[in-house]
PDB file of C-alpha atoms (C1' of nucleotides) in Angstrom:
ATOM      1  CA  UNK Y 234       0.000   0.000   0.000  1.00  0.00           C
ATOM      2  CA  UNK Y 235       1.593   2.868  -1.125  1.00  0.00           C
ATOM      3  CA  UNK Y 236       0.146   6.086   0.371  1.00  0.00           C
ATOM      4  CA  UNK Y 237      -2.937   5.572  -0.572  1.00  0.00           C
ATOM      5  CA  UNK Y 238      -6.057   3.139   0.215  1.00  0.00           C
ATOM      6  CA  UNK Y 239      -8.064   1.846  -2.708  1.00  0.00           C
ATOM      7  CA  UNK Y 240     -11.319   3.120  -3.670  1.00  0.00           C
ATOM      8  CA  UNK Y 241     -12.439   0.100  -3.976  1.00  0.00           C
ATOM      9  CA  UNK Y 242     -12.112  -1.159  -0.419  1.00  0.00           C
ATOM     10  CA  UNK Y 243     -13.483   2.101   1.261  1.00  0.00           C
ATOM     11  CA  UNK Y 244     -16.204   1.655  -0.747  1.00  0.00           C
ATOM     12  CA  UNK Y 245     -19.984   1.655   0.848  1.00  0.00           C
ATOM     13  CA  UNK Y 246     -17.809   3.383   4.072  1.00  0.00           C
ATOM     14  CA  UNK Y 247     -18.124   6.951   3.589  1.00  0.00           C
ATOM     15  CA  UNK Y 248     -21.951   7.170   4.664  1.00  0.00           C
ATOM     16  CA  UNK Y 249     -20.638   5.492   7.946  1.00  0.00           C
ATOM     17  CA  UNK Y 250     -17.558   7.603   9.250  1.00  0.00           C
ATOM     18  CA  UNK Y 251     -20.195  10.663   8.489  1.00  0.00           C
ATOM     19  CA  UNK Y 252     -22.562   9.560  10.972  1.00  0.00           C
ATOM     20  CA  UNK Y 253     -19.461   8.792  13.223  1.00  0.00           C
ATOM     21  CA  UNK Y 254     -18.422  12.288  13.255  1.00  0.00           C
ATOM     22  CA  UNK Y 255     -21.842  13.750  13.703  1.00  0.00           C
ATOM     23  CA  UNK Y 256     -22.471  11.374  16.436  1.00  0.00           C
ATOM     24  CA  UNK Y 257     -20.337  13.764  18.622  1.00  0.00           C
ATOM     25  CA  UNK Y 258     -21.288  17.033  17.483  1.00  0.00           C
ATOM     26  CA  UNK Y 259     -22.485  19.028  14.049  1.00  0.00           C
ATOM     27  CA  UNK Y 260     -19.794  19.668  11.594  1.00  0.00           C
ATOM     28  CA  UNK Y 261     -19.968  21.371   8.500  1.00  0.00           C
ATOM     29  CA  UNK Y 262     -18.875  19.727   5.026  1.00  0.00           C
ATOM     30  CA  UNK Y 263     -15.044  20.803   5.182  1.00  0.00           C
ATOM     31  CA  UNK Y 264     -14.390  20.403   8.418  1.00  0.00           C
ATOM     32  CA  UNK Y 265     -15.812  16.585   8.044  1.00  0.00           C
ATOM     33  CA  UNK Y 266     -13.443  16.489   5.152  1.00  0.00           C
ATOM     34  CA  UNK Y 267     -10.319  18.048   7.006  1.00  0.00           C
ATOM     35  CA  UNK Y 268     -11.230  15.813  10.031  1.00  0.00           C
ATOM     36  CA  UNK Y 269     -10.681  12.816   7.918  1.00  0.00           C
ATOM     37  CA  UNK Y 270      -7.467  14.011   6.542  1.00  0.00           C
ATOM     38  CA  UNK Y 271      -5.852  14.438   9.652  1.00  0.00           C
ATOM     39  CA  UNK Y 272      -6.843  11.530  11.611  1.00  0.00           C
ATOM     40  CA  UNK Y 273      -6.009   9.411   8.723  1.00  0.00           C
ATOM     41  CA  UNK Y 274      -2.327  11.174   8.429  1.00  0.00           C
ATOM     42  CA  UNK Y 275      -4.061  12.061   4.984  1.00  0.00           C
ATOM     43  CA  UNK Y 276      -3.686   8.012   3.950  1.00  0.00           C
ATOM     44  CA  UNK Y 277      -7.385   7.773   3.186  1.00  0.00           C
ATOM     45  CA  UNK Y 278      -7.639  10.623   0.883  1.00  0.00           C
ATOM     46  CA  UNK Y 279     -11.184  10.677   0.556  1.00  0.00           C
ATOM     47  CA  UNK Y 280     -11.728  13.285  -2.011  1.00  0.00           C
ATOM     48  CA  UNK Y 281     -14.530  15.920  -1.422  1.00  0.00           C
ATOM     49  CA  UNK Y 282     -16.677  15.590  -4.403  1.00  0.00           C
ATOM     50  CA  UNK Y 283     -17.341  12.180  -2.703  1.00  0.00           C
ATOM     51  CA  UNK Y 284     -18.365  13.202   0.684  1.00  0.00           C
ATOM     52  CA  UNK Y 285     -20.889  15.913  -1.269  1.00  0.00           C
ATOM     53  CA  UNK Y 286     -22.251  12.566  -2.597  1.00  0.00           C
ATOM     54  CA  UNK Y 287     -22.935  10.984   1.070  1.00  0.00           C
ATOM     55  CA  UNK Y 288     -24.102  14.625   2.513  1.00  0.00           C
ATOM     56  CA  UNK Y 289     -26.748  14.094  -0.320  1.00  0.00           C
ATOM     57  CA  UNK Y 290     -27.184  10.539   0.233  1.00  0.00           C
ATOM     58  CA  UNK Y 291     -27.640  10.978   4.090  1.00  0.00           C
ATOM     59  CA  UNK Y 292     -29.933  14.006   4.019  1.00  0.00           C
ATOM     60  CA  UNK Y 293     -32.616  12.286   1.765  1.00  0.00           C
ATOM     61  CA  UNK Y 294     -32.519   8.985   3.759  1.00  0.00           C
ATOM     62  CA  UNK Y 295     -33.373  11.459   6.919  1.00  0.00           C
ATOM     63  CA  UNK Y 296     -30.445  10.444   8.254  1.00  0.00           C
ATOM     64  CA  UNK Y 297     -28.708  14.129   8.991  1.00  0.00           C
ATOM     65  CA  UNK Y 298     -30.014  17.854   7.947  1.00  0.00           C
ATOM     66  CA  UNK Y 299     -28.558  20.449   7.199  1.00  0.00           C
ATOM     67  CA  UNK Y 300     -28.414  24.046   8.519  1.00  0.00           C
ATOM     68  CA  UNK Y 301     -26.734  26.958   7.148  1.00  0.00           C
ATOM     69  CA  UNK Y 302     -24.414  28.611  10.033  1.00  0.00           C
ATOM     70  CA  UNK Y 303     -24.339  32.158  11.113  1.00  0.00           C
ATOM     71  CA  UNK Y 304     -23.058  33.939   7.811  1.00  0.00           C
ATOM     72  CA  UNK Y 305     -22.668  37.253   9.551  1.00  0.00           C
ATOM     73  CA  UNK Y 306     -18.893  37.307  10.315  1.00  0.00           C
ATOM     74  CA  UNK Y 307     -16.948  34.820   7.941  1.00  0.00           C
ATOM     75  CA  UNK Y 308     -17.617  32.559   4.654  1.00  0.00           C
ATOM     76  CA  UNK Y 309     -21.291  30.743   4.715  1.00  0.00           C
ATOM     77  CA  UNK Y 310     -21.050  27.026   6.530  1.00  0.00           C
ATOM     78  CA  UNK Y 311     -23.580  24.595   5.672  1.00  0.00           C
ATOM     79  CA  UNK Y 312     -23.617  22.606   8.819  1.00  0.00           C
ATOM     80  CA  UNK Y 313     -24.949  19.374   9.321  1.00  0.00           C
ATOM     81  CA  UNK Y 314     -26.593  17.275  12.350  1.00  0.00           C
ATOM     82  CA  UNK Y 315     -27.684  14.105  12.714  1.00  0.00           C
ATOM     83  CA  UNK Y 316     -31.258  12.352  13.168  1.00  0.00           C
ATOM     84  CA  UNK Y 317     -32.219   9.770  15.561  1.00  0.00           C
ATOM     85  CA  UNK Y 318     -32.689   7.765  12.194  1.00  0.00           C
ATOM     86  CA  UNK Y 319     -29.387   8.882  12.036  1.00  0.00           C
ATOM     87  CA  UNK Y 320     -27.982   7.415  14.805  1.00  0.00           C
ATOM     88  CA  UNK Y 321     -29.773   4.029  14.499  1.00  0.00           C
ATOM     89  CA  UNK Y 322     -28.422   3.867  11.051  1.00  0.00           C
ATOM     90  CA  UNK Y 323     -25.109   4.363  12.235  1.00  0.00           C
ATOM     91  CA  UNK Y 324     -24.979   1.360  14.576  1.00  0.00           C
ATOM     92  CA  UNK Y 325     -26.684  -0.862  12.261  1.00  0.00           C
ATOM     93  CA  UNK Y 326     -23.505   0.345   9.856  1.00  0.00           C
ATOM     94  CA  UNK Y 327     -21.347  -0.268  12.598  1.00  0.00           C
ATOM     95  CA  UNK Y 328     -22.481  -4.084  13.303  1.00  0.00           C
ATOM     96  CA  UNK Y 329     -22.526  -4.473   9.852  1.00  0.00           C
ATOM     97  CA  UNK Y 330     -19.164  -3.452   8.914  1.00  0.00           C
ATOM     98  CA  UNK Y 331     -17.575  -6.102  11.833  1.00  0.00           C
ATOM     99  CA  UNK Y 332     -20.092  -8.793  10.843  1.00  0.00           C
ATOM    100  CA  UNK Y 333     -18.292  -8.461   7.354  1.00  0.00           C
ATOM    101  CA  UNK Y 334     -14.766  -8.706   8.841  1.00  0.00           C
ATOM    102  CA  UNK Y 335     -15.301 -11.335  10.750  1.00  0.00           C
ATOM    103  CA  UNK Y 336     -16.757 -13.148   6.884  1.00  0.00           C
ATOM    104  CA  UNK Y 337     -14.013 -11.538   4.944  1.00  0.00           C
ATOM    105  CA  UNK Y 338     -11.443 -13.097   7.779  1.00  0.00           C
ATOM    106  CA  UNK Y 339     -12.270 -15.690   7.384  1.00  0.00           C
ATOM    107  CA  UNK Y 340     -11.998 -16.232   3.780  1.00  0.00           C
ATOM    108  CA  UNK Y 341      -9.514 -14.016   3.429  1.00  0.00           C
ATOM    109  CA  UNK Y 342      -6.895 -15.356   6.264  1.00  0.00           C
ATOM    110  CA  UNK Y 343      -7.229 -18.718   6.429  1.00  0.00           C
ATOM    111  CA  UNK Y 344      -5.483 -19.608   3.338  1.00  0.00           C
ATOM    112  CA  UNK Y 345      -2.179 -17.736   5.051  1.00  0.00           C
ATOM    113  CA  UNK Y 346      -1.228 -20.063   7.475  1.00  0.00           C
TER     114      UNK Y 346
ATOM    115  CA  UNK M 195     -27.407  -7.562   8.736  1.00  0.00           C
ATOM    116  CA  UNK M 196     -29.894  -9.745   7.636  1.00  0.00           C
ATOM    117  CA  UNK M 197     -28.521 -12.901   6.044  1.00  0.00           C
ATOM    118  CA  UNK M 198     -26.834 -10.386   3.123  1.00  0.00           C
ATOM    119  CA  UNK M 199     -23.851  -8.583   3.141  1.00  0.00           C
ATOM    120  CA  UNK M 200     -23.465  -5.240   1.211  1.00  0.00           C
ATOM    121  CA  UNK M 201     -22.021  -5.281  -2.322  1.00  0.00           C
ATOM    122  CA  UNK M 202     -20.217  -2.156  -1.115  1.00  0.00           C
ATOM    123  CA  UNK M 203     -18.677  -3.608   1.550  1.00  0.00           C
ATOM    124  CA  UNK M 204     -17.407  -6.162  -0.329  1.00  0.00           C
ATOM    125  CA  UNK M 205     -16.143  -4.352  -3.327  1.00  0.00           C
ATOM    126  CA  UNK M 206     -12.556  -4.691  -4.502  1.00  0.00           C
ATOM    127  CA  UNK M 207     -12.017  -7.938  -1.940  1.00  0.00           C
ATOM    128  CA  UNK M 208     -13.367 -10.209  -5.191  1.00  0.00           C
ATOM    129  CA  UNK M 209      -9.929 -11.288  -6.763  1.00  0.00           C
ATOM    130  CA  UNK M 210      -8.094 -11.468  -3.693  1.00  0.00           C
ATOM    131  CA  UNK M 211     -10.935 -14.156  -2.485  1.00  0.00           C
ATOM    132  CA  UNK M 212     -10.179 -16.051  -5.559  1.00  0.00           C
ATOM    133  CA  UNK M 213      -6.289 -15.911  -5.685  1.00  0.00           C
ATOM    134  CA  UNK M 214      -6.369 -17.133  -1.566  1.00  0.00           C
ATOM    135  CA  UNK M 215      -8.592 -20.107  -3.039  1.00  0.00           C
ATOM    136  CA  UNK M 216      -5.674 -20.928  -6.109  1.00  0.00           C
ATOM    137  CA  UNK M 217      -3.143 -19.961  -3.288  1.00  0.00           C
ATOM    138  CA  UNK M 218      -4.082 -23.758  -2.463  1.00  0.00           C
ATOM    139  CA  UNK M 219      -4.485 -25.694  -5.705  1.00  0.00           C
ATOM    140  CA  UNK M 220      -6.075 -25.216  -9.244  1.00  0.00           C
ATOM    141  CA  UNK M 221      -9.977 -24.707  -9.414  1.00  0.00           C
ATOM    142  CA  UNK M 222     -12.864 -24.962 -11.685  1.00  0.00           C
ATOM    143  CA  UNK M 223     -15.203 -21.764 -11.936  1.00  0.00           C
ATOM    144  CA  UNK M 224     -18.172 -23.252 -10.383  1.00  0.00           C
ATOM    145  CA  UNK M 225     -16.242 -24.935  -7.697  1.00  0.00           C
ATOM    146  CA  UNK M 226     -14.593 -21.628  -6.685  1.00  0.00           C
ATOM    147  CA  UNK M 227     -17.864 -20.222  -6.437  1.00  0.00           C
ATOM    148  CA  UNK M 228     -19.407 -23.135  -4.644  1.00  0.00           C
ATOM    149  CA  UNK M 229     -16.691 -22.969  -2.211  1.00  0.00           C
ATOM    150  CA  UNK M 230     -17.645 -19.786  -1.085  1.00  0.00           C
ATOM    151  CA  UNK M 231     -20.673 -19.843  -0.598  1.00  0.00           C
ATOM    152  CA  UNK M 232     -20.261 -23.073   1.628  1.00  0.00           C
ATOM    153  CA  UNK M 233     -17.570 -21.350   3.871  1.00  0.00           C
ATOM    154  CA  UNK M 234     -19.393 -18.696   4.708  1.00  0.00           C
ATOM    155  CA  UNK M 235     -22.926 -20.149   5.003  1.00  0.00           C
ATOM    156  CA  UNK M 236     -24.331 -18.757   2.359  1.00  0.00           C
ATOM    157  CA  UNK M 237     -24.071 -15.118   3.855  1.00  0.00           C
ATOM    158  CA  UNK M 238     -21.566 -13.875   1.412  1.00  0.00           C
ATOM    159  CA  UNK M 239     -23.831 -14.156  -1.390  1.00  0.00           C
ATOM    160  CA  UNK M 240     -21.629 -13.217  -4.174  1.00  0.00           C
ATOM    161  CA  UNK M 241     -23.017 -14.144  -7.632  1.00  0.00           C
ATOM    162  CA  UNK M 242     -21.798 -15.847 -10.190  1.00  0.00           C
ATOM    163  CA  UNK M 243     -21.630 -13.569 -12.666  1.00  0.00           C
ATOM    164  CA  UNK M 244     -19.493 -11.308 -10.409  1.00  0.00           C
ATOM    165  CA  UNK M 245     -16.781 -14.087 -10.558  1.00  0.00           C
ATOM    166  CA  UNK M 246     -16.654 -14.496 -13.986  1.00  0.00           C
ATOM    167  CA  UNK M 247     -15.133 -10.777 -14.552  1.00  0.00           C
ATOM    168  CA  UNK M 248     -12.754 -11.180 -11.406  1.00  0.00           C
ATOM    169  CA  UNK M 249     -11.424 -14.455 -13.548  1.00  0.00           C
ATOM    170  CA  UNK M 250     -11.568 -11.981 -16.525  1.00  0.00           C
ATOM    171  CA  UNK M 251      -9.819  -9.458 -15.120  1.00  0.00           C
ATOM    172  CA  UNK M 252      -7.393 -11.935 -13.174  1.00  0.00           C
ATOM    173  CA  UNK M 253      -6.412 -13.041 -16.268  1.00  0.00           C
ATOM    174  CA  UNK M 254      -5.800 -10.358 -18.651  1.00  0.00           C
ATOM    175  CA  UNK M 255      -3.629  -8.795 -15.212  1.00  0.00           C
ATOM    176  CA  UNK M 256      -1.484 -12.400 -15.831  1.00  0.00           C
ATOM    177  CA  UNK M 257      -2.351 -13.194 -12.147  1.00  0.00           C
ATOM    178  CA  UNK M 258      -4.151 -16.586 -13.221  1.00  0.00           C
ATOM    179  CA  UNK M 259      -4.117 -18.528 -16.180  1.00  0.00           C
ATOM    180  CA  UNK M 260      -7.104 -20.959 -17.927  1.00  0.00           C
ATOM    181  CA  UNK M 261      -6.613 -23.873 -19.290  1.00  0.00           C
ATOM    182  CA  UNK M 262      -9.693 -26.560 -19.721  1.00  0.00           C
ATOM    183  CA  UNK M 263      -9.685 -29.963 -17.548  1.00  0.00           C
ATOM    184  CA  UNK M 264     -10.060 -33.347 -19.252  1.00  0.00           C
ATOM    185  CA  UNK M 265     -13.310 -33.492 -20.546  1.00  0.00           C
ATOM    186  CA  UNK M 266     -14.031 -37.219 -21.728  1.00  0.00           C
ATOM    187  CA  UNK M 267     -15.331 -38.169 -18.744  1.00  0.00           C
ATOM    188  CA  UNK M 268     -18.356 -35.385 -17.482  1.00  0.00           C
ATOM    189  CA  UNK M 269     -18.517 -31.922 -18.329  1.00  0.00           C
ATOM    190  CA  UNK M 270     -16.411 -29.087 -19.143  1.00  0.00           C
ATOM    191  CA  UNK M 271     -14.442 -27.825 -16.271  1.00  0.00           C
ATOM    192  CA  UNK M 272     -12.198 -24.846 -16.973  1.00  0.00           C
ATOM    193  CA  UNK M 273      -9.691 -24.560 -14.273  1.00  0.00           C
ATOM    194  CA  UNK M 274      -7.639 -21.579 -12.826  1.00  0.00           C
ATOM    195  CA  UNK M 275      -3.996 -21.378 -11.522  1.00  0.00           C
ATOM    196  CA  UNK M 276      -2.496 -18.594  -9.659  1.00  0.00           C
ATOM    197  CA  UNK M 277       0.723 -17.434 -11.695  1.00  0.00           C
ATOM    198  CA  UNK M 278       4.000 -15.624  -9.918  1.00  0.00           C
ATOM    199  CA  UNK M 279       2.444 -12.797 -10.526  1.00  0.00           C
ATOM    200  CA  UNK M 280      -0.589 -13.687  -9.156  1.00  0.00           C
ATOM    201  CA  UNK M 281       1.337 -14.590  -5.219  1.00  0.00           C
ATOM    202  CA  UNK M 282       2.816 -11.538  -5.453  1.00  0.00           C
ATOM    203  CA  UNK M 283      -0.337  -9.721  -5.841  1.00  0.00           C
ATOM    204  CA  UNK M 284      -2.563 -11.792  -3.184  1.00  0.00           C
ATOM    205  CA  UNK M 285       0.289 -10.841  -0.408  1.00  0.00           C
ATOM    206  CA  UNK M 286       0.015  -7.136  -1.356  1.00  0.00           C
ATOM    207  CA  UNK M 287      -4.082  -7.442  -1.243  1.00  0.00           C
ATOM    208  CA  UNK M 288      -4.057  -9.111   2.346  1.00  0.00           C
ATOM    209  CA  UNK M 289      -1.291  -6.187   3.344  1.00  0.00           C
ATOM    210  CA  UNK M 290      -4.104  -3.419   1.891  1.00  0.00           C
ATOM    211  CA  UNK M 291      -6.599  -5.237   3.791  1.00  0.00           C
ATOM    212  CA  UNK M 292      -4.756  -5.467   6.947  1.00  0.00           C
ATOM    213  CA  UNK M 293      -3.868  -1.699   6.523  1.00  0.00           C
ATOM    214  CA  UNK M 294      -7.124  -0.209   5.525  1.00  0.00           C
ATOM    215  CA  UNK M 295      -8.951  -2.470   8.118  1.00  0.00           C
ATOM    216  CA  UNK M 296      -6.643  -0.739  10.935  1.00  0.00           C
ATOM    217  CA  UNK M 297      -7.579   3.059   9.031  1.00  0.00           C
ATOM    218  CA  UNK M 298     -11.305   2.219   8.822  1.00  0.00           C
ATOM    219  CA  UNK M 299     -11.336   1.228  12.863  1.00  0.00           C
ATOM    220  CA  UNK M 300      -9.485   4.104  13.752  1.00  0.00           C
ATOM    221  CA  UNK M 301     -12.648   6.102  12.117  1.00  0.00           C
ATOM    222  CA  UNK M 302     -15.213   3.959  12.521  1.00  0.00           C
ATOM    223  CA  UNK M 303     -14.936   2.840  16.577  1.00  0.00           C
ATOM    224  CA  UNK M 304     -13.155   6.193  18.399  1.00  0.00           C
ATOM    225  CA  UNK M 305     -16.501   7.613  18.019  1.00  0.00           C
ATOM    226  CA  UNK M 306     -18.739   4.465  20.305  1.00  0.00           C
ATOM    227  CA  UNK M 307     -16.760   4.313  23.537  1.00  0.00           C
TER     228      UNK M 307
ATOM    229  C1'  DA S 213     -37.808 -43.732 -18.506  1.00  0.00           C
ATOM    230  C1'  DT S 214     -38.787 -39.125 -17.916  1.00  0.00           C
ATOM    231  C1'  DA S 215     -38.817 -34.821 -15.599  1.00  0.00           C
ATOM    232  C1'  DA S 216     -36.653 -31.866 -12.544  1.00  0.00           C
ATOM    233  C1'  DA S 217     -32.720 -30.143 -10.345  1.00  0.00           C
ATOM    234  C1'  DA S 218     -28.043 -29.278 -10.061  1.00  0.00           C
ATOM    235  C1'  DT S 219     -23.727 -28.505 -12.333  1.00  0.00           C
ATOM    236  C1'  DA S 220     -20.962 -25.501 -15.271  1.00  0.00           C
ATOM    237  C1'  DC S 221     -19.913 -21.820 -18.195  1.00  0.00           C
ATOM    238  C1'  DT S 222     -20.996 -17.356 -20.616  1.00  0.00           C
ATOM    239  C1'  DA S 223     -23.033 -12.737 -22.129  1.00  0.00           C
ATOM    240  C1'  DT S 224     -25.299  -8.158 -21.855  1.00  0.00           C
ATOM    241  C1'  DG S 225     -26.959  -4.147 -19.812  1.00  0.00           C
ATOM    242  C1'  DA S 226     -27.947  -1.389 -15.622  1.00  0.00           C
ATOM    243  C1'  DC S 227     -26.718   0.617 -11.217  1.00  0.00           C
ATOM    244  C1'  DA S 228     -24.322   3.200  -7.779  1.00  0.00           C
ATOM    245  C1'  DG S 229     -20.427   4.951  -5.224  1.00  0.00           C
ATOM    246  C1'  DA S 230     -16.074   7.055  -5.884  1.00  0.00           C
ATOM    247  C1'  DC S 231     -13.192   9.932  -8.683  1.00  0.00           C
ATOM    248  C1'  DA S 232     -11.341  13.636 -11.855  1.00  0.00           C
ATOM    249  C1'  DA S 233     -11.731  18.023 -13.100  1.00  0.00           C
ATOM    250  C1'  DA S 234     -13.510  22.244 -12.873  1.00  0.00           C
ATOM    251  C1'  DG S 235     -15.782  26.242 -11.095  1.00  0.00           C
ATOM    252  C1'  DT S 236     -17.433  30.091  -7.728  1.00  0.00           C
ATOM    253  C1'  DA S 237     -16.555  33.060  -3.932  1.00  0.00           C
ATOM    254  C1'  DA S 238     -14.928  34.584   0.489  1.00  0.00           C
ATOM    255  C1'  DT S 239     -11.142  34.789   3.810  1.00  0.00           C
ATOM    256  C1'  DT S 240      -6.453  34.670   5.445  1.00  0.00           C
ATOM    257  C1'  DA S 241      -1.477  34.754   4.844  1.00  0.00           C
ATOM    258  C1'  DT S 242       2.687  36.703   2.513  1.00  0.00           C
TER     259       DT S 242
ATOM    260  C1'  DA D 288      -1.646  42.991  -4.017  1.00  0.00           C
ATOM    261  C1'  DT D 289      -1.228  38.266  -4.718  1.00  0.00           C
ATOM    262  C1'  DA D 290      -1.379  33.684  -3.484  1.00  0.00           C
ATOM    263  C1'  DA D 291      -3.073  30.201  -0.655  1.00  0.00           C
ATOM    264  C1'  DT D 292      -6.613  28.374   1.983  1.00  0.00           C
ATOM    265  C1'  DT D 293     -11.283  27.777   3.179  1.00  0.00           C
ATOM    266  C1'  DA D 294     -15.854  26.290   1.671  1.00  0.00           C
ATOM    267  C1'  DC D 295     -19.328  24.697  -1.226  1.00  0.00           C
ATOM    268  C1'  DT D 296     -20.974  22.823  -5.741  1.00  0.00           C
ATOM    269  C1'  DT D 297     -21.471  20.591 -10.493  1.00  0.00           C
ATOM    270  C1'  DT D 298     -20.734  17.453 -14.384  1.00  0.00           C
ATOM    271  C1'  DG D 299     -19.146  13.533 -16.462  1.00  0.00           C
ATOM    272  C1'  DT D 300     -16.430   9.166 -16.195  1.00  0.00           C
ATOM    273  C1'  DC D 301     -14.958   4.756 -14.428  1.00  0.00           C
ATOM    274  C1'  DT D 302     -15.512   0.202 -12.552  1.00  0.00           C
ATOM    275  C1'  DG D 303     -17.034  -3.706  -9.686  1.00  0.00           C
ATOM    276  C1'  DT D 304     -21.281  -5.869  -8.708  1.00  0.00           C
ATOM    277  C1'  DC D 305     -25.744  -7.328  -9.829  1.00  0.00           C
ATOM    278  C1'  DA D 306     -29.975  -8.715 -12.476  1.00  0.00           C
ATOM    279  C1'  DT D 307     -31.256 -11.294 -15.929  1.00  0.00           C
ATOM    280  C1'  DA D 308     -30.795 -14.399 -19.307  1.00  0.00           C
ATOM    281  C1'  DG D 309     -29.101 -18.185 -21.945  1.00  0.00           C
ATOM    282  C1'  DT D 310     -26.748 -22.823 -23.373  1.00  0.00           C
ATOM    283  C1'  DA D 311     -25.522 -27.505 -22.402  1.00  0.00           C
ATOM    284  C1'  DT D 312     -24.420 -31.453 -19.686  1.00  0.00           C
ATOM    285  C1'  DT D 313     -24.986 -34.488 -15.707  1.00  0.00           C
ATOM    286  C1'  DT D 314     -27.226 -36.138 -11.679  1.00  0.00           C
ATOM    287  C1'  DT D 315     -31.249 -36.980  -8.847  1.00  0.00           C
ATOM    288  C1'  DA D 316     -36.079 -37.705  -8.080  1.00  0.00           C
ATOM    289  C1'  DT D 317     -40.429 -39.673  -9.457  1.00  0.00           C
TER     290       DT D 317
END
DNA sequence: ATAAAATACTATGACAGACAAAGTAATTAT
DNA sequence: ATAATTACTTTGTCTGTCATAGTATTTTAT
């Protein structure tokens, strides 16, 4: 892996790690964005275009809404918080995603030894 | 998750799958796909046709090569075997998987405790 | 013996999430 | 004053998976 994770395996993720980071507090679209660049060291570079996509996504499944911030002093913010649909979502994603290590694991691993 | 994983979640984990199988010994198409389905109880319910363009792809990448089995006795079989090439690249896949699994926690569990 | 089911391979078109590339506009740093 | 960063948005492309369908042989059930 060199510098860079494959599309392909963060694939069906990005709807996930949203909800994640709304879980603790609103965020608007950039700072989700910059959040994910630094506590990834920038190795899962996510590219913004695609997060617009999940914002989308996430907002017509009920799953966050959106908010624009106080546009008096500074640039506008569209901020985003999420549902209680949300939130159930999010730990349904969460099971998910282990149920399918534990699957891939075990297809994936056993073959090493 | 009910009885179904997520194409999405499985995306891009296809050809490494296959090449742990041929890691092993040379397989038939149907067998692969028969063999995955029984070691993971039927919950990984990848379909056929999504195998076929792995092999495709597997093949025109030289990490397997085709060749038909000895068909006077039954059916047609055509059978797979993992090249050099195709080593190589299963190692590097299970290092990806290994790496992005470690990113994707870091994102994707910080937020529950 | 016949029908049904399973085995085995192949092809085509659609879908959806991620990306590339580009653009607009305000703010901050040099 | 200029460049860089912040911040949001749009359009079109790519690709792995799926839905659906088809052909042909072999095995199992009736």
């Amino acid at each position: 892996m060199e510098g860079r994770i494959s599309a392909d395996l963060l694939r069906g993720h990005t709807d996930t790690i949203v909800l994640g980071i709304l879980m603790k507090n609103d965020a608007y679209g950039y700072q989700i964005y910059k959040s994910i660049m630094d506590r990834t060291d920038g190795l899962y570079q996510l590219k913004e275009a695609t997060l617009y996509s999940s914002y989308k996504r996430l907002e017509k499944e009920a799953c966050i809404v959106a908010y624009w911030g106080d546009e008096s002093q500074g640039g506008r913010r569209k901020y985003y918080r999420i549902t209680d649909k949300g939130r159930i979502q999010y730990k349904q994603n969460i099971a998910d995603w282990e149920f399918t290590q534990r699957i891939l694991n075990r297809l994936l691993k056993e073959e090493i030894d």
